PDB file of C-alpha atoms in Angstrom:
ATOM      1  CA  MET A   1     -10.871  33.773  59.843  1.00 58.00           C
ATOM      2  CA  SER A   2     -11.706  35.163  56.410  1.00 64.00           C
ATOM      3  CA  TRP A   3      -9.270  36.716  53.990  1.00 78.00           C
ATOM      4  CA  THR A   4      -9.556  39.094  51.098  1.00 89.00           C
ATOM      5  CA  TYR A   5      -8.597  38.190  47.548  1.00 92.00           C
ATOM      6  CA  ARG A   6      -9.449  39.190  43.999  1.00 92.00           C
ATOM      7  CA  LEU A   7     -10.811  37.288  41.067  1.00 93.00           C
ATOM      8  CA  LYS A   8     -11.004  38.406  37.452  1.00 94.00           C
ATOM      9  CA  PRO A   9     -13.993  36.519  36.039  1.00 94.00           C
ATOM     10  CA  GLU A  10     -14.800  36.803  32.370  1.00 94.00           C
ATOM     11  CA  LEU A  11     -18.139  38.412  31.569  1.00 96.00           C
ATOM     12  CA  PHE A  12     -19.659  38.681  35.044  1.00 98.00           C
ATOM     13  CA  ASP A  13     -21.842  41.348  36.646  1.00 98.00           C
ATOM     14  CA  LEU A  14     -22.196  40.914  40.393  1.00 98.00           C
ATOM     15  CA  ASN A  15     -25.016  43.399  40.848  1.00 98.00           C
ATOM     16  CA  TYR A  16     -27.261  41.917  38.168  1.00 98.00           C
ATOM     17  CA  THR A  17     -26.540  38.376  39.344  1.00 98.00           C
ATOM     18  CA  LEU A  18     -27.449  39.017  42.993  1.00 98.00           C
ATOM     19  CA  ASP A  19     -30.260  41.494  42.357  1.00 98.00           C
ATOM     20  CA  CYS A  20     -32.217  39.562  39.737  1.00 97.00           C
ATOM     21  CA  GLY A  21     -34.351  37.625  42.250  1.00 96.00           C
ATOM     22  CA  GLN A  22     -32.911  34.134  41.977  1.00 98.00           C
ATOM     23  CA  VAL A  23     -31.380  34.112  45.517  1.00 98.00           C
ATOM     24  CA  PHE A  24     -32.762  35.578  48.729  1.00 98.00           C
ATOM     25  CA  ARG A  25     -29.922  35.661  51.263  1.00 97.00           C
ATOM     26  CA  TRP A  26     -27.907  38.572  49.908  1.00 98.00           C
ATOM     27  CA  GLY A  27     -28.138  42.222  50.840  1.00 97.00           C
ATOM     28  CA  GLN A  28     -26.371  45.258  49.398  1.00 98.00           C
ATOM     29  CA  GLU A  29     -24.904  48.157  51.332  1.00 96.00           C
ATOM     30  CA  GLY A  30     -23.001  50.638  49.260  1.00 96.00           C
ATOM     31  CA  ASP A  31     -20.663  48.818  46.909  1.00 96.00           C
ATOM     32  CA  TRP A  32     -20.652  45.614  48.979  1.00 98.00           C
ATOM     33  CA  TRP A  33     -22.931  42.611  48.985  1.00 98.00           C
ATOM     34  CA  THR A  34     -23.125  40.414  52.081  1.00 98.00           C
ATOM     35  CA  GLY A  35     -24.714  36.971  52.049  1.00 98.00           C
ATOM     36  CA  VAL A  36     -24.797  33.588  53.700  1.00 98.00           C
ATOM     37  CA  VAL A  37     -23.639  30.644  51.606  1.00 97.00           C
ATOM     38  CA  GLY A  38     -23.727  27.347  53.465  1.00 95.00           C
ATOM     39  CA  ASP A  39     -22.018  27.923  56.812  1.00 96.00           C
ATOM     40  CA  HIS A  40     -20.159  31.014  55.671  1.00 96.00           C
ATOM     41  CA  VAL A  41     -20.837  34.735  55.639  1.00 97.00           C
ATOM     42  CA  ILE A  42     -19.345  36.198  52.506  1.00 97.00           C
ATOM     43  CA  ARG A  43     -18.791  39.774  51.348  1.00 98.00           C
ATOM     44  CA  LEU A  44     -18.291  40.731  47.718  1.00 98.00           C
ATOM     45  CA  SER A  45     -17.714  43.855  45.691  1.00 97.00           C
ATOM     46  CA  GLN A  46     -16.907  44.427  42.025  1.00 97.00           C
ATOM     47  CA  ASP A  47     -14.469  46.999  40.701  1.00 95.00           C
ATOM     48  CA  GLN A  48     -14.913  46.976  36.928  1.00 92.00           C
ATOM     49  CA  ASP A  49     -13.849  43.475  35.899  1.00 91.00           C
ATOM     50  CA  ARG A  50     -12.351  42.472  39.275  1.00 96.00           C
ATOM     51  CA  LEU A  51     -14.313  40.732  41.995  1.00 97.00           C
ATOM     52  CA  ILE A  52     -13.166  41.554  45.524  1.00 97.00           C
ATOM     53  CA  VAL A  53     -13.878  38.709  47.927  1.00 97.00           C
ATOM     54  CA  ASP A  54     -13.872  38.736  51.744  1.00 96.00           C
ATOM     55  CA  SER A  55     -14.538  35.130  52.729  1.00 95.00           C
ATOM     56  CA  LYS A  56     -13.172  31.773  53.859  1.00 93.00           C
ATOM     57  CA  LEU A  57     -14.626  30.278  50.688  1.00 95.00           C
ATOM     58  CA  SER A  58     -12.110  29.409  47.969  1.00 94.00           C
ATOM     59  CA  PRO A  59     -11.886  30.872  44.473  1.00 95.00           C
ATOM     60  CA  GLU A  60     -12.835  27.409  43.159  1.00 96.00           C
ATOM     61  CA  PHE A  61     -16.020  27.440  45.213  1.00 96.00           C
ATOM     62  CA  LEU A  62     -17.016  30.864  43.904  1.00 96.00           C
ATOM     63  CA  THR A  63     -16.255  29.846  40.341  1.00 96.00           C
ATOM     64  CA  ARG A  64     -18.739  27.016  40.725  1.00 97.00           C
ATOM     65  CA  TYR A  65     -21.280  28.991  42.780  1.00 98.00           C
ATOM     66  CA  PHE A  66     -21.510  31.811  40.244  1.00 98.00           C
ATOM     67  CA  ARG A  67     -21.311  29.449  37.278  1.00 98.00           C
ATOM     68  CA  LEU A  68     -18.235  31.241  35.967  1.00 97.00           C
ATOM     69  CA  ASP A  69     -17.575  28.048  34.020  1.00 95.00           C
ATOM     70  CA  ASP A  70     -20.636  28.681  31.829  1.00 97.00           C
ATOM     71  CA  ASN A  71     -19.774  29.867  28.319  1.00 98.00           C
ATOM     72  CA  LEU A  72     -22.007  32.946  28.320  1.00 98.00           C
ATOM     73  CA  PRO A  73     -21.212  34.130  24.758  1.00 98.00           C
ATOM     74  CA  SER A  74     -22.260  30.713  23.459  1.00 98.00           C
ATOM     75  CA  ILE A  75     -25.400  30.745  25.616  1.00 98.00           C
ATOM     76  CA  TYR A  76     -26.288  34.235  24.368  1.00 98.00           C
ATOM     77  CA  GLU A  77     -25.937  33.076  20.787  1.00 98.00           C
ATOM     78  CA  SER A  78     -28.181  30.098  21.527  1.00 98.00           C
ATOM     79  CA  ILE A  79     -31.039  32.017  23.166  1.00 98.00           C
ATOM     80  CA  ASN A  80     -30.966  35.252  21.162  1.00 98.00           C
ATOM     81  CA  ARG A  81     -34.121  34.646  19.195  1.00 96.00           C
ATOM     82  CA  ASP A  82     -35.826  38.047  18.976  1.00 96.00           C
ATOM     83  CA  LEU A  83     -35.501  41.786  19.734  1.00 96.00           C
ATOM     84  CA  LEU A  84     -36.791  41.482  23.311  1.00 97.00           C
ATOM     85  CA  ILE A  85     -34.253  38.916  24.497  1.00 97.00           C
ATOM     86  CA  ASP A  86     -31.559  40.687  22.453  1.00 97.00           C
ATOM     87  CA  ARG A  87     -32.183  43.878  24.453  1.00 97.00           C
ATOM     88  CA  ALA A  88     -32.153  41.981  27.723  1.00 98.00           C
ATOM     89  CA  ILE A  89     -28.889  40.280  26.892  1.00 98.00           C
ATOM     90  CA  HIS A  90     -27.183  43.564  26.018  1.00 98.00           C
ATOM     91  CA  LYS A  91     -28.536  45.557  28.958  1.00 98.00           C
ATOM     92  CA  TYR A  92     -27.959  42.904  31.658  1.00 98.00           C
ATOM     93  CA  ARG A  93     -24.824  41.407  30.156  1.00 98.00           C
ATOM     94  CA  GLY A  94     -22.883  39.361  32.684  1.00 98.00           C
ATOM     95  CA  LEU A  95     -25.896  38.169  34.718  1.00 98.00           C
ATOM     96  CA  ARG A  96     -25.208  34.537  35.588  1.00 98.00           C
ATOM     97  CA  LEU A  97     -27.366  31.873  37.124  1.00 98.00           C
ATOM     98  CA  ILE A  98     -26.219  30.673  40.555  1.00 98.00           C
ATOM     99  CA  ARG A  99     -25.680  27.072  41.636  1.00 98.00           C
ATOM    100  CA  GLN A 100     -27.660  27.013  44.866  1.00 98.00           C
ATOM    101  CA  ASP A 101     -27.749  24.437  47.615  1.00 98.00           C
ATOM    102  CA  PRO A 102     -30.589  22.039  46.698  1.00 98.00           C
ATOM    103  CA  TRP A 103     -32.179  21.816  50.159  1.00 98.00           C
ATOM    104  CA  GLU A 104     -32.111  25.548  50.854  1.00 98.00           C
ATOM    105  CA  CYS A 105     -33.302  26.300  47.318  1.00 98.00           C
ATOM    106  CA  LEU A 106     -36.253  23.906  47.673  1.00 98.00           C
ATOM    107  CA  ILE A 107     -37.509  25.453  50.888  1.00 98.00           C
ATOM    108  CA  SER A 108     -36.810  29.008  49.704  1.00 98.00           C
ATOM    109  CA  TYR A 109     -38.980  28.573  46.642  1.00 98.00           C
ATOM    110  CA  MET A 110     -41.675  26.799  48.620  1.00 98.00           C
ATOM    111  CA  LEU A 111     -41.777  29.984  50.700  1.00 97.00           C
ATOM    112  CA  SER A 112     -41.939  32.143  47.563  1.00 95.00           C
ATOM    113  CA  THR A 113     -45.485  31.302  46.493  1.00 90.00           C
ATOM    114  CA  ALA A 114     -47.761  34.342  46.248  1.00 86.00           C
ATOM    115  CA  SER A 115     -45.123  36.535  47.852  1.00 90.00           C
ATOM    116  CA  SER A 116     -42.870  39.526  47.181  1.00 93.00           C
ATOM    117  CA  ILE A 117     -39.093  39.192  47.344  1.00 94.00           C
ATOM    118  CA  PRO A 118     -38.801  41.168  50.651  1.00 95.00           C
ATOM    119  CA  THR A 119     -41.413  38.886  52.231  1.00 96.00           C
ATOM    120  CA  ILE A 120     -39.558  35.773  51.057  1.00 97.00           C
ATOM    121  CA  GLN A 121     -36.323  37.172  52.458  1.00 97.00           C
ATOM    122  CA  LYS A 122     -37.963  37.853  55.824  1.00 97.00           C
ATOM    123  CA  ARG A 123     -39.349  34.328  56.086  1.00 97.00           C
ATOM    124  CA  ILE A 124     -35.965  32.768  55.278  1.00 98.00           C
ATOM    125  CA  PHE A 125     -34.236  35.042  57.786  1.00 98.00           C
ATOM    126  CA  LEU A 126     -36.671  34.096  60.558  1.00 98.00           C
ATOM    127  CA  LEU A 127     -36.409  30.381  59.718  1.00 98.00           C
ATOM    128  CA  SER A 128     -32.640  30.617  59.900  1.00 98.00           C
ATOM    129  CA  GLN A 129     -32.686  32.739  63.036  1.00 98.00           C
ATOM    130  CA  PHE A 130     -34.964  30.335  64.932  1.00 97.00           C
ATOM    131  CA  PHE A 131     -33.601  27.048  63.634  1.00 98.00           C
ATOM    132  CA  GLY A 132     -30.122  27.671  62.223  1.00 98.00           C
ATOM    133  CA  GLN A 133     -26.769  28.375  63.856  1.00 98.00           C
ATOM    134  CA  GLU A 134     -25.490  31.916  64.357  1.00 98.00           C
ATOM    135  CA  LEU A 135     -22.407  32.458  62.199  1.00 97.00           C
ATOM    136  CA  GLU A 136     -21.892  36.140  62.948  1.00 96.00           C
ATOM    137  CA  PRO A 137     -24.121  38.650  64.752  1.00 97.00           C
ATOM    138  CA  GLY A 138     -27.247  38.813  62.622  1.00 96.00           C
ATOM    139  CA  TYR A 139     -26.257  36.032  60.217  1.00 98.00           C
ATOM    140  CA  PHE A 140     -27.427  32.444  60.540  1.00 98.00           C
ATOM    141  CA  SER A 141     -26.974  29.161  58.688  1.00 98.00           C
ATOM    142  CA  PHE A 142     -29.976  27.623  56.969  1.00 98.00           C
ATOM    143  CA  PRO A 143     -31.564  24.908  59.151  1.00 98.00           C
ATOM    144  CA  ALA A 144     -30.958  21.274  58.279  1.00 98.00           C
ATOM    145  CA  PRO A 145     -33.816  19.014  57.073  1.00 98.00           C
ATOM    146  CA  GLU A 146     -33.728  17.031  60.339  1.00 98.00           C
ATOM    147  CA  THR A 147     -34.109  20.217  62.381  1.00 98.00           C
ATOM    148  CA  LEU A 148     -37.216  21.364  60.501  1.00 98.00           C
ATOM    149  CA  ALA A 149     -38.615  17.823  60.353  1.00 98.00           C
ATOM    150  CA  ASN A 150     -38.620  17.713  64.151  1.00 97.00           C
ATOM    151  CA  ALA A 151     -39.682  21.307  64.684  1.00 97.00           C
ATOM    152  CA  ASP A 152     -42.864  22.062  66.596  1.00 94.00           C
ATOM    153  CA  LEU A 153     -45.505  23.642  64.350  1.00 93.00           C
ATOM    154  CA  ALA A 154     -46.072  26.392  66.885  1.00 93.00           C
ATOM    155  CA  GLU A 155     -42.377  27.278  66.690  1.00 94.00           C
ATOM    156  CA  LEU A 156     -42.475  27.220  62.895  1.00 95.00           C
ATOM    157  CA  ASP A 157     -45.460  29.553  62.977  1.00 93.00           C
ATOM    158  CA  LYS A 158     -43.224  32.178  64.561  1.00 95.00           C
ATOM    159  CA  CYS A 159     -41.431  32.397  61.221  1.00 97.00           C
ATOM    160  CA  LYS A 160     -44.537  33.878  59.541  1.00 95.00           C
ATOM    161  CA  LEU A 161     -44.782  31.114  56.977  1.00 96.00           C
ATOM    162  CA  GLY A 162     -48.592  31.142  56.901  1.00 93.00           C
ATOM    163  CA  PHE A 163     -50.209  28.261  55.011  1.00 94.00           C
ATOM    164  CA  ARG A 164     -46.725  27.113  53.973  1.00 96.00           C
ATOM    165  CA  THR A 165     -45.802  25.926  57.496  1.00 97.00           C
ATOM    166  CA  GLN A 166     -47.090  22.368  57.195  1.00 96.00           C
ATOM    167  CA  ASN A 167     -45.761  22.066  53.633  1.00 97.00           C
ATOM    168  CA  VAL A 168     -42.255  22.993  54.767  1.00 97.00           C
ATOM    169  CA  LYS A 169     -42.382  20.546  57.651  1.00 98.00           C
ATOM    170  CA  ALA A 170     -43.628  17.750  55.351  1.00 98.00           C
ATOM    171  CA  ALA A 171     -40.855  18.473  52.823  1.00 98.00           C
ATOM    172  CA  ALA A 172     -38.280  18.390  55.617  1.00 98.00           C
ATOM    173  CA  GLN A 173     -39.623  15.063  56.841  1.00 98.00           C
ATOM    174  CA  ALA A 174     -39.462  13.623  53.321  1.00 98.00           C
ATOM    175  CA  VAL A 175     -35.810  14.680  52.901  1.00 98.00           C
ATOM    176  CA  ALA A 176     -34.740  13.747  56.454  1.00 98.00           C
ATOM    177  CA  SER A 177     -36.282  10.271  56.185  1.00 98.00           C
ATOM    178  CA  GLY A 178     -34.741   9.597  52.778  1.00 97.00           C
ATOM    179  CA  GLU A 179     -38.163   9.351  51.115  1.00 98.00           C
ATOM    180  CA  LEU A 180     -36.935  12.181  48.879  1.00 98.00           C
ATOM    181  CA  ASP A 181     -33.248  11.800  47.994  1.00 98.00           C
ATOM    182  CA  LEU A 182     -32.227  15.166  46.579  1.00 98.00           C
ATOM    183  CA  ASP A 183     -29.025  13.745  45.097  1.00 97.00           C
ATOM    184  CA  VAL A 184     -31.070  11.460  42.855  1.00 97.00           C
ATOM    185  CA  LEU A 185     -32.694  14.461  41.153  1.00 98.00           C
ATOM    186  CA  PHE A 186     -29.365  15.402  39.585  1.00 97.00           C
ATOM    187  CA  ARG A 187     -29.354  12.092  37.736  1.00 97.00           C
ATOM    188  CA  LEU A 188     -32.964  12.114  36.587  1.00 98.00           C
ATOM    189  CA  GLU A 189     -34.060  13.611  33.292  1.00 97.00           C
ATOM    190  CA  TYR A 190     -35.742  16.983  33.681  1.00 98.00           C
ATOM    191  CA  LYS A 191     -39.339  15.772  33.326  1.00 96.00           C
ATOM    192  CA  TYR A 192     -38.899  12.967  35.851  1.00 98.00           C
ATOM    193  CA  ALA A 193     -37.137  15.200  38.350  1.00 98.00           C
ATOM    194  CA  ARG A 194     -39.965  17.699  37.971  1.00 98.00           C
ATOM    195  CA  GLU A 195     -42.614  15.032  38.558  1.00 98.00           C
ATOM    196  CA  ARG A 196     -40.773  13.874  41.693  1.00 98.00           C
ATOM    197  CA  LEU A 197     -40.601  17.345  43.176  1.00 98.00           C
ATOM    198  CA  MET A 198     -44.235  17.985  42.459  1.00 98.00           C
ATOM    199  CA  ARG A 199     -45.227  15.070  44.673  1.00 98.00           C
ATOM    200  CA  LEU A 200     -44.408  17.369  47.566  1.00 98.00           C
ATOM    201  CA  ARG A 201     -47.365  19.307  48.865  1.00 96.00           C
ATOM    202  CA  GLY A 202     -46.860  22.974  48.052  1.00 95.00           C
ATOM    203  CA  VAL A 203     -44.638  22.379  45.015  1.00 98.00           C
ATOM    204  CA  GLY A 204     -46.326  23.230  41.745  1.00 96.00           C
ATOM    205  CA  GLU A 205     -44.871  23.610  38.262  1.00 96.00           C
ATOM    206  CA  LYS A 206     -43.321  27.037  38.806  1.00 96.00           C
ATOM    207  CA  VAL A 207     -41.662  26.154  42.119  1.00 98.00           C
ATOM    208  CA  ALA A 208     -40.393  22.848  40.750  1.00 98.00           C
ATOM    209  CA  ASP A 209     -38.926  24.577  37.677  1.00 98.00           C
ATOM    210  CA  CYS A 210     -37.207  27.229  39.799  1.00 98.00           C
ATOM    211  CA  VAL A 211     -35.627  24.610  42.037  1.00 98.00           C
ATOM    212  CA  LEU A 212     -34.503  22.474  39.089  1.00 98.00           C
ATOM    213  CA  LEU A 213     -33.014  25.487  37.296  1.00 98.00           C
ATOM    214  CA  PHE A 214     -31.204  27.036  40.233  1.00 98.00           C
ATOM    215  CA  ALA A 215     -30.103  23.949  42.129  1.00 98.00           C
ATOM    216  CA  PHE A 216     -30.137  20.857  39.890  1.00 98.00           C
ATOM    217  CA  GLU A 217     -28.422  21.919  36.659  1.00 96.00           C
ATOM    218  CA  LYS A 218     -31.649  21.614  34.617  1.00 98.00           C
ATOM    219  CA  MET A 219     -31.086  24.464  32.145  1.00 97.00           C
ATOM    220  CA  GLU A 220     -34.174  23.342  30.239  1.00 96.00           C
ATOM    221  CA  ALA A 221     -36.406  24.398  33.129  1.00 98.00           C
ATOM    222  CA  PHE A 222     -38.443  27.482  32.157  1.00 98.00           C
ATOM    223  CA  PRO A 223     -40.323  28.778  35.235  1.00 97.00           C
ATOM    224  CA  VAL A 224     -43.525  30.589  34.341  1.00 95.00           C
ATOM    225  CA  ASP A 225     -44.616  33.130  36.926  1.00 93.00           C
ATOM    226  CA  THR A 226     -46.788  36.245  36.527  1.00 91.00           C
ATOM    227  CA  HIS A 227     -43.969  38.229  34.857  1.00 93.00           C
ATOM    228  CA  ILE A 228     -43.160  35.528  32.298  1.00 94.00           C
ATOM    229  CA  ARG A 229     -46.847  34.915  31.577  1.00 91.00           C
ATOM    230  CA  GLN A 230     -47.340  38.628  30.949  1.00 92.00           C
ATOM    231  CA  ILE A 231     -44.299  38.766  28.686  1.00 94.00           C
ATOM    232  CA  ILE A 232     -45.547  35.859  26.600  1.00 92.00           C
ATOM    233  CA  GLN A 233     -49.069  37.265  26.373  1.00 88.00           C
ATOM    234  CA  HIS A 234     -47.771  40.688  25.415  1.00 90.00           C
ATOM    235  CA  TYR A 235     -45.091  39.788  22.880  1.00 92.00           C
ATOM    236  CA  HIS A 236     -45.697  36.210  21.727  1.00 86.00           C
ATOM    237  CA  ILE A 237     -49.371  35.336  22.092  1.00 76.00           C
ATOM    238  CA  ASP A 238     -49.862  35.578  18.300  1.00 78.00           C
ATOM    239  CA  ASP A 239     -47.419  32.665  17.882  1.00 75.00           C
ATOM    240  CA  SER A 240     -49.376  29.796  16.308  1.00 78.00           C
ATOM    241  CA  TYR A 241     -48.217  27.629  19.238  1.00 78.00           C
ATOM    242  CA  PHE A 242     -50.805  29.324  21.463  1.00 77.00           C
ATOM    243  CA  GLU A 243     -53.830  28.744  19.263  1.00 74.00           C
ATOM    244  CA  ALA A 244     -54.642  25.608  21.247  1.00 70.00           C
ATOM    245  CA  CYS A 245     -52.458  26.229  24.252  1.00 72.00           C
ATOM    246  CA  THR A 246     -52.857  29.132  26.680  1.00 66.00           C
ATOM    247  CA  ASN A 247     -52.160  27.786  30.155  1.00 75.00           C
ATOM    248  CA  MET A 248     -48.931  28.270  32.107  1.00 77.00           C
ATOM    249  CA  SER A 249     -47.803  24.680  31.595  1.00 84.00           C
ATOM    250  CA  CYS A 250     -47.965  25.141  27.826  1.00 88.00           C
ATOM    251  CA  MET A 251     -46.072  28.400  28.194  1.00 92.00           C
ATOM    252  CA  GLY A 252     -43.243  26.462  29.815  1.00 94.00           C
ATOM    253  CA  ASP A 253     -43.255  24.006  26.942  1.00 93.00           C
ATOM    254  CA  TRP A 254     -43.198  26.931  24.508  1.00 94.00           C
ATOM    255  CA  GLY A 255     -40.167  28.435  26.297  1.00 95.00           C
ATOM    256  CA  ARG A 256     -38.251  25.173  26.011  1.00 95.00           C
ATOM    257  CA  GLU A 257     -39.069  24.848  22.309  1.00 94.00           C
ATOM    258  CA  TYR A 258     -38.482  28.510  21.454  1.00 95.00           C
ATOM    259  CA  PHE A 259     -35.236  29.178  23.345  1.00 97.00           C
ATOM    260  CA  GLY A 260     -33.770  25.673  23.336  1.00 97.00           C
ATOM    261  CA  GLN A 261     -31.472  23.951  25.825  1.00 97.00           C
ATOM    262  CA  TYR A 262     -30.534  27.139  27.715  1.00 98.00           C
ATOM    263  CA  CYS A 263     -34.069  28.463  28.019  1.00 98.00           C
ATOM    264  CA  GLY A 264     -33.542  28.810  31.784  1.00 98.00           C
ATOM    265  CA  TYR A 265     -31.043  31.571  31.114  1.00 98.00           C
ATOM    266  CA  ALA A 266     -33.479  33.292  28.766  1.00 98.00           C
ATOM    267  CA  GLN A 267     -36.172  33.102  31.417  1.00 98.00           C
ATOM    268  CA  GLU A 268     -34.015  34.873  34.010  1.00 98.00           C
ATOM    269  CA  TYR A 269     -33.006  37.649  31.670  1.00 98.00           C
ATOM    270  CA  LEU A 270     -36.596  38.284  30.593  1.00 98.00           C
ATOM    271  CA  TYR A 271     -37.850  38.096  34.185  1.00 97.00           C
ATOM    272  CA  TYR A 272     -35.297  40.644  35.382  1.00 98.00           C
ATOM    273  CA  GLN A 273     -35.919  42.938  32.439  1.00 98.00           C
ATOM    274  CA  LYS A 274     -39.655  42.909  33.097  1.00 97.00           C
ATOM    275  CA  ARG A 275     -39.176  43.597  36.840  1.00 96.00           C
ATOM    276  CA  MET A 276     -36.825  46.506  36.173  1.00 97.00           C
ATOM    277  CA  GLU A 277     -38.335  48.072  33.064  1.00 96.00           C
ATOM    278  CA  GLY A 278     -41.864  46.806  32.572  1.00 95.00           C
ATOM    279  CA  PHE A 279     -43.088  46.396  28.999  1.00 94.00           C
ATOM    280  CA  LEU A 280     -40.776  47.773  26.322  1.00 92.00           C
ATOM    281  CA  SER A 281     -41.409  49.262  22.904  1.00 87.00           C
ATOM    282  CA  LEU A 282     -39.250  47.269  20.522  1.00 82.00           C
ATOM    283  CA  TYR A 283     -39.524  49.558  17.493  1.00 71.00           C
TER     284      TYR A 283
END
């Protein structure tokens, strides 16, 4: 049975954090967000600086999940390099990265390739509905690696995964067999963890960077998708760095060099700003 309690996190905006596109299992109805985290359905609302929680999950869990232990003022100071990121920081103040479950995050971002957020959400829902456990009417746990590893391809096809079906099954088999030990990725340096993830079919640079940023504590990951590429080309392409470097891999390297150790935070703020506002006039 769940219970309701209140938290008073410092510098936290629930709406920005759950709406910015980093997680796919949350939905908003009125002032309340409902999502599935692990084997729990959780409901959250924010009243000014107070977070209202309806869940079995502990305050300690939520503190970790929402990275309330991150020193956001210090991170802002570190990444605030120009007028564009300065505007993003001030407008979307309180947006925090989320510590996601590594296995669920991996599959979620494998399903994200060439897709809109609603489409990704639908695929994850179907995958959970067909292969997870029902937690409440309409809410399901995310299926375990062993379940998807042993799933029939025809059954997986019902989840509308398209060309991603075999990639998801192969990733599940790698994790279930121990060929890919997700726990090891926490201990590897960023570049080696990235290389390991990219051995999986269907995991390119962008997907690997998203998974490392959102699930493996690699704040130096700087995912480059269409929005980030357009931002760089619009605002930063005159930077001398790009005279001999124009591909998306180099753009990731640029992001790490330009924004520093917390470039992953900068990426999320710029991504959300671009999604919500398009290109901005800075002067």
